Tab-separated table of N, CA and C in Angstrom:
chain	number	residue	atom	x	y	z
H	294	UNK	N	-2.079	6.044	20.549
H	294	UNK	CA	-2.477	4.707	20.148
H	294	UNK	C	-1.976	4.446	18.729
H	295	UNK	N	-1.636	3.265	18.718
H	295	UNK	CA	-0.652	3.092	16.801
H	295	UNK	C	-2.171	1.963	16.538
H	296	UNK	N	-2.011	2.209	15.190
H	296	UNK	CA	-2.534	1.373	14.313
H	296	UNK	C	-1.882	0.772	13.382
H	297	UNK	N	-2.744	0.280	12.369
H	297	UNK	CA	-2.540	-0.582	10.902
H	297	UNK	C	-2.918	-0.068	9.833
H	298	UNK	N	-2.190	-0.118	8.968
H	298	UNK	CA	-2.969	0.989	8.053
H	298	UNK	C	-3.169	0.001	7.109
H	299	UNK	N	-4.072	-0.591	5.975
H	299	UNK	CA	-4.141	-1.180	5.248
H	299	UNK	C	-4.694	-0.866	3.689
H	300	UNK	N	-3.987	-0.741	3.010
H	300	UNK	CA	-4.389	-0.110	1.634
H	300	UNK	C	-4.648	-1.055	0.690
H	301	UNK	N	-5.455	-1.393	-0.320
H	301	UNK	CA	-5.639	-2.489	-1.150
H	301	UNK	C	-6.155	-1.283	-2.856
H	302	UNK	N	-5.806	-2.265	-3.373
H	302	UNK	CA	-6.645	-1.945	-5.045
H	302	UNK	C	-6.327	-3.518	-6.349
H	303	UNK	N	-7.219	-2.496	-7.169
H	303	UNK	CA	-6.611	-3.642	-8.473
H	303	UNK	C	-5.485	-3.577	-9.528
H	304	UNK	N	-4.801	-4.014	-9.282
H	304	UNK	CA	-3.503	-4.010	-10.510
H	304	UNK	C	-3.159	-5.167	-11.145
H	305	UNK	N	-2.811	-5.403	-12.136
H	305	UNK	CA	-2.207	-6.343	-12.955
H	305	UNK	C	-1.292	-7.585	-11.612
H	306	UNK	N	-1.621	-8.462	-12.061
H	306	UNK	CA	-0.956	-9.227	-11.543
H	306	UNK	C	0.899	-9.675	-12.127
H	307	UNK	N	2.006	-8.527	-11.848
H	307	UNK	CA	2.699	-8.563	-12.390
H	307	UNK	C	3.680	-8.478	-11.491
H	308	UNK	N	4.975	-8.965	-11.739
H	308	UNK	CA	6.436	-8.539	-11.422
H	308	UNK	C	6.576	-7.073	-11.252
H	309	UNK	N	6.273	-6.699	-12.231
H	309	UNK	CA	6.534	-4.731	-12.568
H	309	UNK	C	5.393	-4.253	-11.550
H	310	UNK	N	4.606	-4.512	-10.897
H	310	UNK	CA	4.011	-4.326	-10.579
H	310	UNK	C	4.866	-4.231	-8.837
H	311	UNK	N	4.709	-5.533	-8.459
H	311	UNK	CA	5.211	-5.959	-7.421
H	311	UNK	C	6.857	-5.040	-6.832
H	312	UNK	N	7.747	-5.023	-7.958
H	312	UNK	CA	9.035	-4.608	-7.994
H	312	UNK	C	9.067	-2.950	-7.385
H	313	UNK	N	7.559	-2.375	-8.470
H	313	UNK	CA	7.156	-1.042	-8.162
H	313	UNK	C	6.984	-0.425	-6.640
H	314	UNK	N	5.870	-1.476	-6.013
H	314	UNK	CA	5.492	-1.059	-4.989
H	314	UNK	C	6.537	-1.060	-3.520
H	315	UNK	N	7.244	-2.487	-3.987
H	315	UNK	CA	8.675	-2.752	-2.945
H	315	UNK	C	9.718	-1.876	-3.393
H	316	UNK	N	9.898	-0.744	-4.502
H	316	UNK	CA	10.714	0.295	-4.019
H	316	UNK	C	10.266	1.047	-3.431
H	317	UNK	N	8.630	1.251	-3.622
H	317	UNK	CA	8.195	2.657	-3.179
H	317	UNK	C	8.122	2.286	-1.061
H	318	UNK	N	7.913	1.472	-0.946
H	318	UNK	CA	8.083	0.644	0.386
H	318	UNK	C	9.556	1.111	0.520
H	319	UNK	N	10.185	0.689	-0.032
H	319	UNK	CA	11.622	0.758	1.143
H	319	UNK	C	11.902	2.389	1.019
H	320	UNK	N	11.485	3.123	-0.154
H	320	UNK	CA	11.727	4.448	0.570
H	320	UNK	C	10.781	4.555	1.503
H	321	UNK	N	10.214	4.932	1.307
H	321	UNK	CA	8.796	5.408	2.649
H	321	UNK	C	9.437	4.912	3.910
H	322	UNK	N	9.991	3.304	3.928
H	322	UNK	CA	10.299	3.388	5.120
H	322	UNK	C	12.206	3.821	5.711
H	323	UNK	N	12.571	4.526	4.326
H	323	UNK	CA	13.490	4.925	4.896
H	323	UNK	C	13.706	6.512	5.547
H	324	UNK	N	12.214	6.557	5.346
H	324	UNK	CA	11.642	8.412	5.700
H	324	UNK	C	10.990	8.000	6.792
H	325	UNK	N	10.224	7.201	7.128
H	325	UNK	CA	9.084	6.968	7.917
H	325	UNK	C	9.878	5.755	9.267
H	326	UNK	N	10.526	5.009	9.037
H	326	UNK	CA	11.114	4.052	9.949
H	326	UNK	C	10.184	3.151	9.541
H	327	UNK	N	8.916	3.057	8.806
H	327	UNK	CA	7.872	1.746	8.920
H	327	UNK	C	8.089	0.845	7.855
H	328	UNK	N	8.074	-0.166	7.906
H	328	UNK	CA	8.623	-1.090	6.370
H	328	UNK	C	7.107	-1.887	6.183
H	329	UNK	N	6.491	-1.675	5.102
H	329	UNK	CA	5.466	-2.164	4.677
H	329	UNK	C	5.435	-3.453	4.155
H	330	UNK	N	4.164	-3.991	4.364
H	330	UNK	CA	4.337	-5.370	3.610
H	330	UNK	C	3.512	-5.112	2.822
H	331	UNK	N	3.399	-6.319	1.369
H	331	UNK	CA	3.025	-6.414	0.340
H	331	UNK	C	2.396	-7.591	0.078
H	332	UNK	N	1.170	-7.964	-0.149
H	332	UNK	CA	0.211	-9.298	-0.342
H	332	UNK	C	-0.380	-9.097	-1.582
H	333	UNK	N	-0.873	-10.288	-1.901
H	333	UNK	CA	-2.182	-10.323	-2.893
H	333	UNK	C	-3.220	-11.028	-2.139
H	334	UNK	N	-4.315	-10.845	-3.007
H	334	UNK	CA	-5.164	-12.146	-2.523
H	334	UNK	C	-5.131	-13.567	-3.543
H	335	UNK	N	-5.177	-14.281	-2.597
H	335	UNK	CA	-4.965	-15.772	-3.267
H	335	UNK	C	-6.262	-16.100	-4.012
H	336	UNK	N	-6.983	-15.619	-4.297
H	336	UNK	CA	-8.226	-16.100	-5.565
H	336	UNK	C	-8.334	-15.259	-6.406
H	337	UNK	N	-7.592	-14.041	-5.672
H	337	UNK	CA	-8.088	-12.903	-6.497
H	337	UNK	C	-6.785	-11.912	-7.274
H	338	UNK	N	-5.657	-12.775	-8.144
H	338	UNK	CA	-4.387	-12.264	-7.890
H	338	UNK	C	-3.815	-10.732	-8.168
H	339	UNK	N	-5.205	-10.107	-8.544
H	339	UNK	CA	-5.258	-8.648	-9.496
H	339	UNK	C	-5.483	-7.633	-7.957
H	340	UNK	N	-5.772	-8.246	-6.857
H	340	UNK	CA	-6.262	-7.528	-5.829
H	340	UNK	C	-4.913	-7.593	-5.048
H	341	UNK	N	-4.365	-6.519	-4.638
H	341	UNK	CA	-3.037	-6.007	-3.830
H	341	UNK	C	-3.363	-5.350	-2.984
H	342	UNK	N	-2.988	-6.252	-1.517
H	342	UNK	CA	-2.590	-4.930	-0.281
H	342	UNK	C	-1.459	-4.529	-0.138
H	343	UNK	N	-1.372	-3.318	0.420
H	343	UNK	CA	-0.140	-2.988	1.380
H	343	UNK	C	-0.230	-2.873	2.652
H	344	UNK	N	0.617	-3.892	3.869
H	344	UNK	CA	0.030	-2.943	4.930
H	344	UNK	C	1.253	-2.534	5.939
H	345	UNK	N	0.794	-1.588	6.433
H	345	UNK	CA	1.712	-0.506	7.504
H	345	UNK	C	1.447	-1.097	8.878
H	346	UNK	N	2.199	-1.516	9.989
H	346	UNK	CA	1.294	-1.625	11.048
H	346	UNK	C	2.129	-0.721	12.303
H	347	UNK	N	1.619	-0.328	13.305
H	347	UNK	CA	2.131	-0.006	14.104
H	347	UNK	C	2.346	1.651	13.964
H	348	UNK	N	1.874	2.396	13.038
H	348	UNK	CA	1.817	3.887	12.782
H	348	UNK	C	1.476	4.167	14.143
H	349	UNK	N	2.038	5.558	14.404
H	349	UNK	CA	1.583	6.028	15.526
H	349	UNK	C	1.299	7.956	15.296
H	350	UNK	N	1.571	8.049	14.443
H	350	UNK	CA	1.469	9.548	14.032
H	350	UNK	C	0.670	9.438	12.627
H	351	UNK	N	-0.571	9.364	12.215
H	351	UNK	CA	-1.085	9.149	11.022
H	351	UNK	C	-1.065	10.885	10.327
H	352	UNK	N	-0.908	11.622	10.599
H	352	UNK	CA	-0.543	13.051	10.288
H	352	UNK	C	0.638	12.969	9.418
H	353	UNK	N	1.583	12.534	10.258
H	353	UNK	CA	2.804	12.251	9.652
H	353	UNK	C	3.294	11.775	8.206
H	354	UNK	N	2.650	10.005	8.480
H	354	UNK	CA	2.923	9.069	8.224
H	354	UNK	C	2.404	9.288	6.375
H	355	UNK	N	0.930	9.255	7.045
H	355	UNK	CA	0.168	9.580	5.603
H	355	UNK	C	0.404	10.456	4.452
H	356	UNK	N	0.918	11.857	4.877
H	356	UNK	CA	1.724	12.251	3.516
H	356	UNK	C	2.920	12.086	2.980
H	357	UNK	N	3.825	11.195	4.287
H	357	UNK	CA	4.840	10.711	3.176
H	357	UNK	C	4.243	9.223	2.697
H	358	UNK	N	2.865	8.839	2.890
H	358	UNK	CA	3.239	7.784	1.802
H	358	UNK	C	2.464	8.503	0.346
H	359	UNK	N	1.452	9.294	0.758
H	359	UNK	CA	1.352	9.532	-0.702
H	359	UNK	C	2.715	10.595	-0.976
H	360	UNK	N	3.316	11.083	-0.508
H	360	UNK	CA	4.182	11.095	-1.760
H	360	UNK	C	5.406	10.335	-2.174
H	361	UNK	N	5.332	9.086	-1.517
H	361	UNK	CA	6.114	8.399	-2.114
H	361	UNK	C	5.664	7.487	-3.252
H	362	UNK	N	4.367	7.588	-2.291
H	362	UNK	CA	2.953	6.790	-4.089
H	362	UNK	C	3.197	7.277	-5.100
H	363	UNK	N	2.908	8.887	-5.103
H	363	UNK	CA	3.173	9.974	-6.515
H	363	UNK	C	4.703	9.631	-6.978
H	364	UNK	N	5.829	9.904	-6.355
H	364	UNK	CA	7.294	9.544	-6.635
H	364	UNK	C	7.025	8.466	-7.873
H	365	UNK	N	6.344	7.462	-6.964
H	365	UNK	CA	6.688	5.846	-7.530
H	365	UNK	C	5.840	5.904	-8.876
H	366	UNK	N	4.859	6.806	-9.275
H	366	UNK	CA	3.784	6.413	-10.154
H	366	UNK	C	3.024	5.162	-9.524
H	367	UNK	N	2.635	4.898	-8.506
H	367	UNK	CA	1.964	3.931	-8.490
H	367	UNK	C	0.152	3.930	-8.841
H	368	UNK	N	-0.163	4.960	-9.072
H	368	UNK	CA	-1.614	5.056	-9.308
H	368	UNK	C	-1.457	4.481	-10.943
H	369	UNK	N	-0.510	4.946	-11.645
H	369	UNK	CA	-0.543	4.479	-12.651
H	369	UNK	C	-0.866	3.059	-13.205
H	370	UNK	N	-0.332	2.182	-11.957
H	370	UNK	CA	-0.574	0.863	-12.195
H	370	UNK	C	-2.024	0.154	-11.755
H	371	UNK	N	-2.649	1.145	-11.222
H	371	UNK	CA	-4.254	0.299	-10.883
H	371	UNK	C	-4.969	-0.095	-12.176
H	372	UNK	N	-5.924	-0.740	-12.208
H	372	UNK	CA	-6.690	-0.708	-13.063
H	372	UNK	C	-7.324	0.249	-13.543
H	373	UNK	N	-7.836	0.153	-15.013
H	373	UNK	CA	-9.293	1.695	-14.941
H	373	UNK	C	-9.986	1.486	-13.979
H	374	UNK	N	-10.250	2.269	-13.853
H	374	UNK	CA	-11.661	2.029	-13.032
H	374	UNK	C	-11.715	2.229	-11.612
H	375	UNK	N	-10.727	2.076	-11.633
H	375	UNK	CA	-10.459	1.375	-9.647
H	375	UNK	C	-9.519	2.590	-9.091
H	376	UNK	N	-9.346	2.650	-7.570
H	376	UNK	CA	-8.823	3.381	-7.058
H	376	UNK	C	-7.987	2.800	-5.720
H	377	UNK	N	-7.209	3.234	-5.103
H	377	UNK	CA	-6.501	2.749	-3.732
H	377	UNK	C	-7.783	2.951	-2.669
H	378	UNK	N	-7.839	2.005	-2.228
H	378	UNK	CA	-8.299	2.182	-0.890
H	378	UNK	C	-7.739	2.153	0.745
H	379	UNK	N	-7.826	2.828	1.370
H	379	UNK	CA	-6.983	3.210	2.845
H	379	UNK	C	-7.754	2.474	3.826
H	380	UNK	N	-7.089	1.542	4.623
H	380	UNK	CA	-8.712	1.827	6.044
H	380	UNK	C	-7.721	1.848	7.396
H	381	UNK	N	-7.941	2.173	8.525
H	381	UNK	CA	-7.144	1.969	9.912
H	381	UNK	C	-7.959	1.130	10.456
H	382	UNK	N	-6.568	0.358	10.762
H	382	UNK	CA	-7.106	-0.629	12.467
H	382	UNK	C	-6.601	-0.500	13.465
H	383	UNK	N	-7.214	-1.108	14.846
H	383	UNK	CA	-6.625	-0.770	15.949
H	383	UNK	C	-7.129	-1.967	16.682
H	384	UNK	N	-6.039	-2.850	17.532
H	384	UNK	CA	-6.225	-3.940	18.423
H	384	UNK	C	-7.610	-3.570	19.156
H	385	UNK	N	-8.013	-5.218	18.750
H	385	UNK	CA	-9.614	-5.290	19.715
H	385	UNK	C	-9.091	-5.596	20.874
C-alpha cells in the first residue's frame, strides 16, 4: 500500500529558504524516483510543508530523506524552538 508522507515545520519565510529545500527535493528524488512538493500556509507564511505522495517502501524512502535533510542543512533553517514534523496518509 503507498502513501503520503507529509512533513511540515517553522522557518523563515524566505527565498533561501525555499531554494534550500527544492535542492534538497530534487536530489532525494533523484535517489528515490519521488519528486516532492513544497507549500506554505497562506496565513501562516513561516509554516512549510513538504509532501511526498505515493511512497511505497517507507523503510526505504525515509532514510534517504533524512539524509538528504542532513546533506542540505535543512534543520538549520527551522525556527528555535520548533522541529520537523512527519505524518503518513493513506486513501480513505
Amino acid at each position: 500500500m503507498t502513501a503520503s508522507l507529509y512533513v511540515y515545520y517553522k522557518a523563515p519565510p524566505s527565498p533561501e529558504v525555499a531554494d534550500r529545500v527544492r535542492a534538497m527535493q530534487s536530489d532525494l528524488a533523484a535517489r528515490s524516483g519521488i519528486q516532492g512538493r513544497l507549500m506554505r500556509r497562506r496565513d501562516q507564511p513561516d509554516t512549510w510543508m513538504e509532501i511526498y505522495e505515493a511512497v511505497g517502501a517507507f523503510e526505504t524512502f525515509e532514510p534517504l530523506l533524512e539524509d538528504a535533510v542532513a546533506r542540505h542543512a535543512l534543520g538549520d533553517l527551522v525556527l528555535p524552538g520548533q522541529r520537523r514534523h512527519a505524518e503518513r496518509f493513506v486513501a480513505a
